GROMACS .gro file of C-alpha atoms in nm:
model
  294
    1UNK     CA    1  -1.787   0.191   2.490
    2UNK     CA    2  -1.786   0.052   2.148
    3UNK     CA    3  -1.621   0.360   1.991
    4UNK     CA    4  -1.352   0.336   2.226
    5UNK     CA    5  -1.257  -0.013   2.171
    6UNK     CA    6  -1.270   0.104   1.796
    7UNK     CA    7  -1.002   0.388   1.888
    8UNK     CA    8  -0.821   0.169   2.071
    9UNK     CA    9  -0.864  -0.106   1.775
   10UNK     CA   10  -0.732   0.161   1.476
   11UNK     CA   11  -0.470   0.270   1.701
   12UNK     CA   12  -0.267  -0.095   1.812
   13UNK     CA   13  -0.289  -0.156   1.441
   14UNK     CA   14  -0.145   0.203   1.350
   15UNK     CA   15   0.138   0.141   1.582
   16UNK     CA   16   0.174  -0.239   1.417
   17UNK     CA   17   0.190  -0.084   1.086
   18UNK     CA   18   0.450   0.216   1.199
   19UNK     CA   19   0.671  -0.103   1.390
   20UNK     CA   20   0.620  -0.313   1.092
   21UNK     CA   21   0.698  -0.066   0.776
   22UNK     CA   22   1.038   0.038   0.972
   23UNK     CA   23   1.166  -0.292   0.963
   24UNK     CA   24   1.072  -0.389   0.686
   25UNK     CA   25   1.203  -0.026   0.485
   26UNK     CA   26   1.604  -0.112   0.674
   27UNK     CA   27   1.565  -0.452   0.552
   28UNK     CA   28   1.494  -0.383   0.199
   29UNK     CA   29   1.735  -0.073   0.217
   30UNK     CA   30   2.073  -0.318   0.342
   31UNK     CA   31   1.958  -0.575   0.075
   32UNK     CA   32   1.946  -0.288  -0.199
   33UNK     CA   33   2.264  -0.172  -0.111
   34UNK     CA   34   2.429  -0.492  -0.112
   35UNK     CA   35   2.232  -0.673  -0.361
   36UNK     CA   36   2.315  -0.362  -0.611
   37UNK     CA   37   1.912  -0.340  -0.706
   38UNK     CA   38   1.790  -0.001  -0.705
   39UNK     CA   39   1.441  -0.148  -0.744
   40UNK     CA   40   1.438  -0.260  -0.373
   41UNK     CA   41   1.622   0.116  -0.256
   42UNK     CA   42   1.302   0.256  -0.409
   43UNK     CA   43   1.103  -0.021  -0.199
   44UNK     CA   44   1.290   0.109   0.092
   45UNK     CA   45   1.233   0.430   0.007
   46UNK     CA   46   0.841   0.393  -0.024
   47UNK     CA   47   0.826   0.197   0.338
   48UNK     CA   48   1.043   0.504   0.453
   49UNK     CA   49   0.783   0.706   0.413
   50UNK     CA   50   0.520   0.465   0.488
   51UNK     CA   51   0.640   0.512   0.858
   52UNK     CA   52   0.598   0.878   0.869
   53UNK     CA   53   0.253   0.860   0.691
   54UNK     CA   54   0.160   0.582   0.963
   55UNK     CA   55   0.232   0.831   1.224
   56UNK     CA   56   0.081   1.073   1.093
   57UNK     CA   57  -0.236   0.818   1.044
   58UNK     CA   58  -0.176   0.817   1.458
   59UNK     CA   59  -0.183   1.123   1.536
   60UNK     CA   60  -0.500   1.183   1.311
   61UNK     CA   61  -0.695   0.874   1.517
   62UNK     CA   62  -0.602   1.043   1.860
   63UNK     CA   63  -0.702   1.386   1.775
   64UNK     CA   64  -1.004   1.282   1.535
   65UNK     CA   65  -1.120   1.049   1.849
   66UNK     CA   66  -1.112   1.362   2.091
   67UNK     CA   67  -1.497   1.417   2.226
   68UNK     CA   68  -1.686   1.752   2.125
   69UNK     CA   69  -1.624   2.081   2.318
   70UNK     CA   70  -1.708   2.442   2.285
   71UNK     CA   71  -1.541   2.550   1.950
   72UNK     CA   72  -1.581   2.178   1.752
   73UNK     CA   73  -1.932   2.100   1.861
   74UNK     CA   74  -1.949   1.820   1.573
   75UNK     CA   75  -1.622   1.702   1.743
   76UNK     CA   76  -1.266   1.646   1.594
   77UNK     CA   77  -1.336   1.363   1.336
   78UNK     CA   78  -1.251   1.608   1.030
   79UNK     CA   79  -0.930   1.571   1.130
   80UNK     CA   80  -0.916   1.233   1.005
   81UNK     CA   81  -0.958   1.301   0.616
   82UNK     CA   82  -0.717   1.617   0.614
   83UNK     CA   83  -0.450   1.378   0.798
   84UNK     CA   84  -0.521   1.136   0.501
   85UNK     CA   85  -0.414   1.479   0.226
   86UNK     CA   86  -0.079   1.493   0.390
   87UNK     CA   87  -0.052   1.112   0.355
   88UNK     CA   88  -0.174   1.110  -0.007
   89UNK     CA   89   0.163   1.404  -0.087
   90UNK     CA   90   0.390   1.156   0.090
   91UNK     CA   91   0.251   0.904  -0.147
   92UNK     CA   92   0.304   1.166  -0.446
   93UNK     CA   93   0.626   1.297  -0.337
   94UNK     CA   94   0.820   0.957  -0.341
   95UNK     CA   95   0.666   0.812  -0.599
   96UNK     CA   96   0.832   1.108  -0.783
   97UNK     CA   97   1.150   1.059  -0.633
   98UNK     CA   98   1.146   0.710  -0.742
   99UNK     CA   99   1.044   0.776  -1.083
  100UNK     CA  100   1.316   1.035  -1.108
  101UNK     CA  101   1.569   0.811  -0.979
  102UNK     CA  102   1.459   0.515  -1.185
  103UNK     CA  103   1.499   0.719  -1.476
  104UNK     CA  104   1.905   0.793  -1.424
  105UNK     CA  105   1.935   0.426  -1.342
  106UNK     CA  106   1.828   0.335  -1.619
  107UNK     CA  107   2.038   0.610  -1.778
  108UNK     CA  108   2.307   0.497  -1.615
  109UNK     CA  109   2.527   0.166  -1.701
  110UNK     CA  110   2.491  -0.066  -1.382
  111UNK     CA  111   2.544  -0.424  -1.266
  112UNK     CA  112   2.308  -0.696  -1.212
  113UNK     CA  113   2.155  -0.716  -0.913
  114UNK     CA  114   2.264  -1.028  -0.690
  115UNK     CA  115   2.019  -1.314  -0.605
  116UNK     CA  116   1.955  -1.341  -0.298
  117UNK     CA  117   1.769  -1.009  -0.323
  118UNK     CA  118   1.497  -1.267  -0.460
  119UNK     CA  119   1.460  -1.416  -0.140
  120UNK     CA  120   1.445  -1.109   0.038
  121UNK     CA  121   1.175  -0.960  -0.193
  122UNK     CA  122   0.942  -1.256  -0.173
  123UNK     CA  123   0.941  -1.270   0.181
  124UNK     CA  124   0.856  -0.911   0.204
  125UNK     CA  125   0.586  -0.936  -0.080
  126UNK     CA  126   0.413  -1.235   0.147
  127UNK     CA  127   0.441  -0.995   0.473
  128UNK     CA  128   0.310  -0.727   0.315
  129UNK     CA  129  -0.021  -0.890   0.161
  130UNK     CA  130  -0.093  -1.015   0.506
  131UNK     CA  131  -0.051  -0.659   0.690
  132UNK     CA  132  -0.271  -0.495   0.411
  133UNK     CA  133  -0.536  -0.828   0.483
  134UNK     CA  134  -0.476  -0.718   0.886
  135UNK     CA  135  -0.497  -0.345   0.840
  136UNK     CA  136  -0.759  -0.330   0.572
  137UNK     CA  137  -0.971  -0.542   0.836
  138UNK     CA  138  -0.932  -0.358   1.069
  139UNK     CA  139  -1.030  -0.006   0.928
  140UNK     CA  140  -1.386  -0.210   0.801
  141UNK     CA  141  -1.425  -0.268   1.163
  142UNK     CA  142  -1.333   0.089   1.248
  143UNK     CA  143  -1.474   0.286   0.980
  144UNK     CA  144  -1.170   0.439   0.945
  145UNK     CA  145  -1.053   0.578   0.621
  146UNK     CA  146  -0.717   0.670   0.773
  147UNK     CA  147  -0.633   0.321   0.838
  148UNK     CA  148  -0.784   0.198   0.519
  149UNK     CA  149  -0.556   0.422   0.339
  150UNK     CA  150  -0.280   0.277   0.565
  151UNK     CA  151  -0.406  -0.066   0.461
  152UNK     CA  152  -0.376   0.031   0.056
  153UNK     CA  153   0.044   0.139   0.148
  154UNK     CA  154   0.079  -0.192   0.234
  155UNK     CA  155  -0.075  -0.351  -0.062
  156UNK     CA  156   0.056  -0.053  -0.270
  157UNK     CA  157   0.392  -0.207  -0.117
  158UNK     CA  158   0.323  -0.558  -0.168
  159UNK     CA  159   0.311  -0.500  -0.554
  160UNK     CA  160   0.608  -0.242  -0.606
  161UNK     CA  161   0.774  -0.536  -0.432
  162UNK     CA  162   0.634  -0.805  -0.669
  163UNK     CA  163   0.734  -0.592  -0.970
  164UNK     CA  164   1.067  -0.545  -0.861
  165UNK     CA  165   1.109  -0.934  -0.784
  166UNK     CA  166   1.024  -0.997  -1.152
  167UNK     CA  167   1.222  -0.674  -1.251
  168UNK     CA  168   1.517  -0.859  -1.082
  169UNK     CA  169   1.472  -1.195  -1.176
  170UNK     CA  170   1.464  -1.057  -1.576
  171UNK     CA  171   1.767  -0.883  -1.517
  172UNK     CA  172   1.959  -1.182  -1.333
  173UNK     CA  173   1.826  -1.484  -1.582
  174UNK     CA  174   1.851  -1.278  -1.919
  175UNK     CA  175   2.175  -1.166  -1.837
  176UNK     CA  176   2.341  -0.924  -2.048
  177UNK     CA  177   2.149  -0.615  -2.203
  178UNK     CA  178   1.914  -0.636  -1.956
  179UNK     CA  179   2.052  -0.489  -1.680
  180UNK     CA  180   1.813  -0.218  -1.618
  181UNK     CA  181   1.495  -0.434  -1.613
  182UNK     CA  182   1.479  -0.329  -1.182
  183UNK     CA  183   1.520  -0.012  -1.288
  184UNK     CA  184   1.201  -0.019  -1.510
  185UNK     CA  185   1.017  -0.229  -1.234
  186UNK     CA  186   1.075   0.008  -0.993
  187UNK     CA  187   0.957   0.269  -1.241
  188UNK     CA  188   0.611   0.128  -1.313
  189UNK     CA  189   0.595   0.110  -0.922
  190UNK     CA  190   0.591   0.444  -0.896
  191UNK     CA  191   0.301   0.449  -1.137
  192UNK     CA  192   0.136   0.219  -0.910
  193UNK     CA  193   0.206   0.412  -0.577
  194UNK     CA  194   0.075   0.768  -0.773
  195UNK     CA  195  -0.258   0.547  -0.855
  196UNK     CA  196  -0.307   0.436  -0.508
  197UNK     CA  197  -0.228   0.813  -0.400
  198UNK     CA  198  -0.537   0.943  -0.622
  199UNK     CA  199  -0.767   0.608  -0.517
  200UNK     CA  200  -0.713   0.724  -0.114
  201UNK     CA  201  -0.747   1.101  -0.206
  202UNK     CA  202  -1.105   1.008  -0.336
  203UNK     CA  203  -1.307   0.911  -0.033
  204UNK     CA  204  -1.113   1.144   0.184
  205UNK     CA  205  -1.200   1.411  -0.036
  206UNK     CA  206  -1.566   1.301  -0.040
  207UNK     CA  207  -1.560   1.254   0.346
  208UNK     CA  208  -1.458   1.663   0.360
  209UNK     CA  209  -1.749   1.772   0.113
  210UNK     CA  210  -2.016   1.509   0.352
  211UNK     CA  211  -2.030   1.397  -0.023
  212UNK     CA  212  -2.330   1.176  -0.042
  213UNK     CA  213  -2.152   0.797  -0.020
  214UNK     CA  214  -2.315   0.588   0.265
  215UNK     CA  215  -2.674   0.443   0.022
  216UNK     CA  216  -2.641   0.147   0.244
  217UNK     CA  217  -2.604   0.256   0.561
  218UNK     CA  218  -2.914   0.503   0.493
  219UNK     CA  219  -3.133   0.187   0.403
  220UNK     CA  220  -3.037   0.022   0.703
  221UNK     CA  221  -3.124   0.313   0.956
  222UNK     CA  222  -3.479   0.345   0.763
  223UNK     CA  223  -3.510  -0.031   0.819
  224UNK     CA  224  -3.483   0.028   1.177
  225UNK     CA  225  -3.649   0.329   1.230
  226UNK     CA  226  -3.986   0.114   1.093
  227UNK     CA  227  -3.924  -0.123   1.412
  228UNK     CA  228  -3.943   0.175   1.635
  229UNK     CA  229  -4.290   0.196   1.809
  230UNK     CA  230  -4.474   0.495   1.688
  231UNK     CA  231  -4.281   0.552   1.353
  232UNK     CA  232  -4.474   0.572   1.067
  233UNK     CA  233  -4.159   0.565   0.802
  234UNK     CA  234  -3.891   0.790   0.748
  235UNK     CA  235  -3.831   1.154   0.490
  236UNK     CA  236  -3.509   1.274   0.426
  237UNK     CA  237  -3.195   1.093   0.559
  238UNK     CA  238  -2.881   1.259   0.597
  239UNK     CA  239  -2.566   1.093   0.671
  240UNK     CA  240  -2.189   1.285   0.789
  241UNK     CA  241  -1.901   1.075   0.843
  242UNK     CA  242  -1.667   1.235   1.094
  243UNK     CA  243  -1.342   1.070   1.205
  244UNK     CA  244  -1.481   0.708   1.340
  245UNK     CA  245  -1.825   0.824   1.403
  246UNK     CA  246  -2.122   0.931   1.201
  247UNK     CA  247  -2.366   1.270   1.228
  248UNK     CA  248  -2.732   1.170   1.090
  249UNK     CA  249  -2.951   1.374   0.972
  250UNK     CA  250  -3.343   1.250   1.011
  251UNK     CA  251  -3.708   1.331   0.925
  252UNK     CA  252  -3.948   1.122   1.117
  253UNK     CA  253  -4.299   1.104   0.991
  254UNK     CA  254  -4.563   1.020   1.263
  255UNK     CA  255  -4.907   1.017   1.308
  256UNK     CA  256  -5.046   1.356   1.247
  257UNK     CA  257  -5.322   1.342   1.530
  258UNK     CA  258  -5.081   1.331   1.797
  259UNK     CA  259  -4.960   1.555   2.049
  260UNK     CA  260  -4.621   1.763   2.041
  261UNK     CA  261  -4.463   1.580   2.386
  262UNK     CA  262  -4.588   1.242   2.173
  263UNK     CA  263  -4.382   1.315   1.917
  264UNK     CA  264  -4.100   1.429   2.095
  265UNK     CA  265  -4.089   1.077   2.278
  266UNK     CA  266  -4.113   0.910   1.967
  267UNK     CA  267  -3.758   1.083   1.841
  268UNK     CA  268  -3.585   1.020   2.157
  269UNK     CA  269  -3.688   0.670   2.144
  270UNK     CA  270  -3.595   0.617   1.788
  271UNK     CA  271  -3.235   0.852   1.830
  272UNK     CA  272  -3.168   0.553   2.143
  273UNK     CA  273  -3.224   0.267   1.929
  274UNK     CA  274  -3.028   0.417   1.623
  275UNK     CA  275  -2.753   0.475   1.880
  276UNK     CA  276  -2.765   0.138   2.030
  277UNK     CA  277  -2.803  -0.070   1.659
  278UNK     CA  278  -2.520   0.157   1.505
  279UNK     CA  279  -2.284   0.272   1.797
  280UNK     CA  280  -2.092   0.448   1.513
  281UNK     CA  281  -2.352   0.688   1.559
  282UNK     CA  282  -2.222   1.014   1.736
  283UNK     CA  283  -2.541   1.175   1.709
  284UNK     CA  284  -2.865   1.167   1.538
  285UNK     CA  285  -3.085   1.532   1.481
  286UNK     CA  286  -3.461   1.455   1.411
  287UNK     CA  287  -3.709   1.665   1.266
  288UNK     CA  288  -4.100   1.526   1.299
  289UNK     CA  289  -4.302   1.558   0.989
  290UNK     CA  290  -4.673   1.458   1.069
  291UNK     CA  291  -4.844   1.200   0.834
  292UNK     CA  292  -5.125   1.320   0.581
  293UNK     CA  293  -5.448   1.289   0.719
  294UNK     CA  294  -5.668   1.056   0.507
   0.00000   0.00000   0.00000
């Protein structure tokens, strides 16, 4: 039950995000145009493809969330990370785009951006901060590093925004000569987006390889498994991340004295409490290692 509600959780705020980035890319693209600031045209630009990645984010959550069969008997939760890759190039390919772009503005002789783009971009840099805040919660609750990638556009967003806002305010209150300072904010933006690209690549990339990342959440399923009735400690502890859920890998250590059936009651008993403590657990596999004898 609770990794449903956490599918159902990760997907109402993928669809907020999706709703939420497409307003918010036609608003800043009618202000750029009219406000003459290509600073806020690359903004649009970047929530333009914010939507698509969101989607794409969607798509990943329902398929990742699909239940083991035959042919993925770990389940679908790999899907997940490699959805996050094709996010990460969308990331790469328009911070490119913008840099290019930036670069023949500022190339280019231009006029000074009007005003009230100003207003526009501080409203959007408050809306932003609070849908990364939103999302970024979210995907904690989750475990989702789809939506916490999500949650990084919008910050990513938030401060492309801010930079253009001072990029435009230098340009309208120094006045001549320094036309082109949206032109340079918008530039360092897309320095910005192409760091946040490589800081969601990271963990996804990690998440593919079952790199070794979850220390914590190791030392809190040994805590437990000490509670469990018959447990002596715990050997090696394995963890997988898959999707929402998590694979774990366990060696029990029990008294050596005992029978085989013993033992085997022991694991079930611990794999049932594991599950019920940490319902992100998919599945636990236990191997019994008997104690040394004194």
């Amino acid at each position: 039950m609770s990794n449903f509600t956490n599918k159902e959780k990760a997907i109402r705020t993928t669809y907020l995000s999706i709703f939420g980035n497409l307003s918010l890319a036609i608003a800043k693209g009618v202000t750029g145009v009219f406000g003459n600031s290509y600073a806020l045209i690359a903004d649009a630009i970047e929530s333009t493809t914010d939507v698509f990645s969101s989607i794409l984010v969607l798509f990943g959550l329902k398929y990742a969330t699909k239940p083991a069969d035959k042919n993925h008997p770990y389940g679908h939760g790999k899907a997940e990370p490699l959805l996050t890759f094709v996010v990460v190039g969308f990331l790469v390919v328009s911070a490119t785009v913008i840099a290019y772009e930036s670069i023949q503005h500022i190339l280019t002789p231009h006029k000074v951006p009007e005003k009230f783009t100003l207003l526009v971009l501080g409203i959007i840099v408050v809306i932003k901060e609070i849908f990364y805040r939103f999302v970024s919660k979210k995907g904690k609750e989750t475990k989702s590093g789809a939506l916490q990638a999500d949650a990084w556009h919008h910050r990513s967003d938030a401060i492309t925004s801010l930079m253009a806002f001072i990029g435009i305010s230098i340009a309208i209150y120094m006045g001549k000569g320094y036309e082109t300072a949206d032109d340079w904010a918008a530039l360092l933006g897309s320095g910005f987006i192409m760091y946040n690209a490589f800081k969601i690549f990271r963990p996804a990339l990690g998440e593919i390889m079952d790199e070794h990342m979850y220390d914590d959440f190791i030392s809190d399923i040994r805590a437990t498994s000490k509670k469990v009735e018959g447990v002596i400690g715990t050997e090696k502890c394995f963890v997988r991340k898959a999707g929402l859920t998590f694979h774990v890998d366990l060696h029990l250590i029990v008294k050596g004295d005992i029978s085989v059936r013993e033992g085997h009651d022991i694991a079930h008993r611990l794999k049932s409490v594991l599950q019920v403590e940490f319902p992100e657990i998919s599945d636990v596999l236990i191997h019994v290692e008997p104690a040394h004898l004194q």
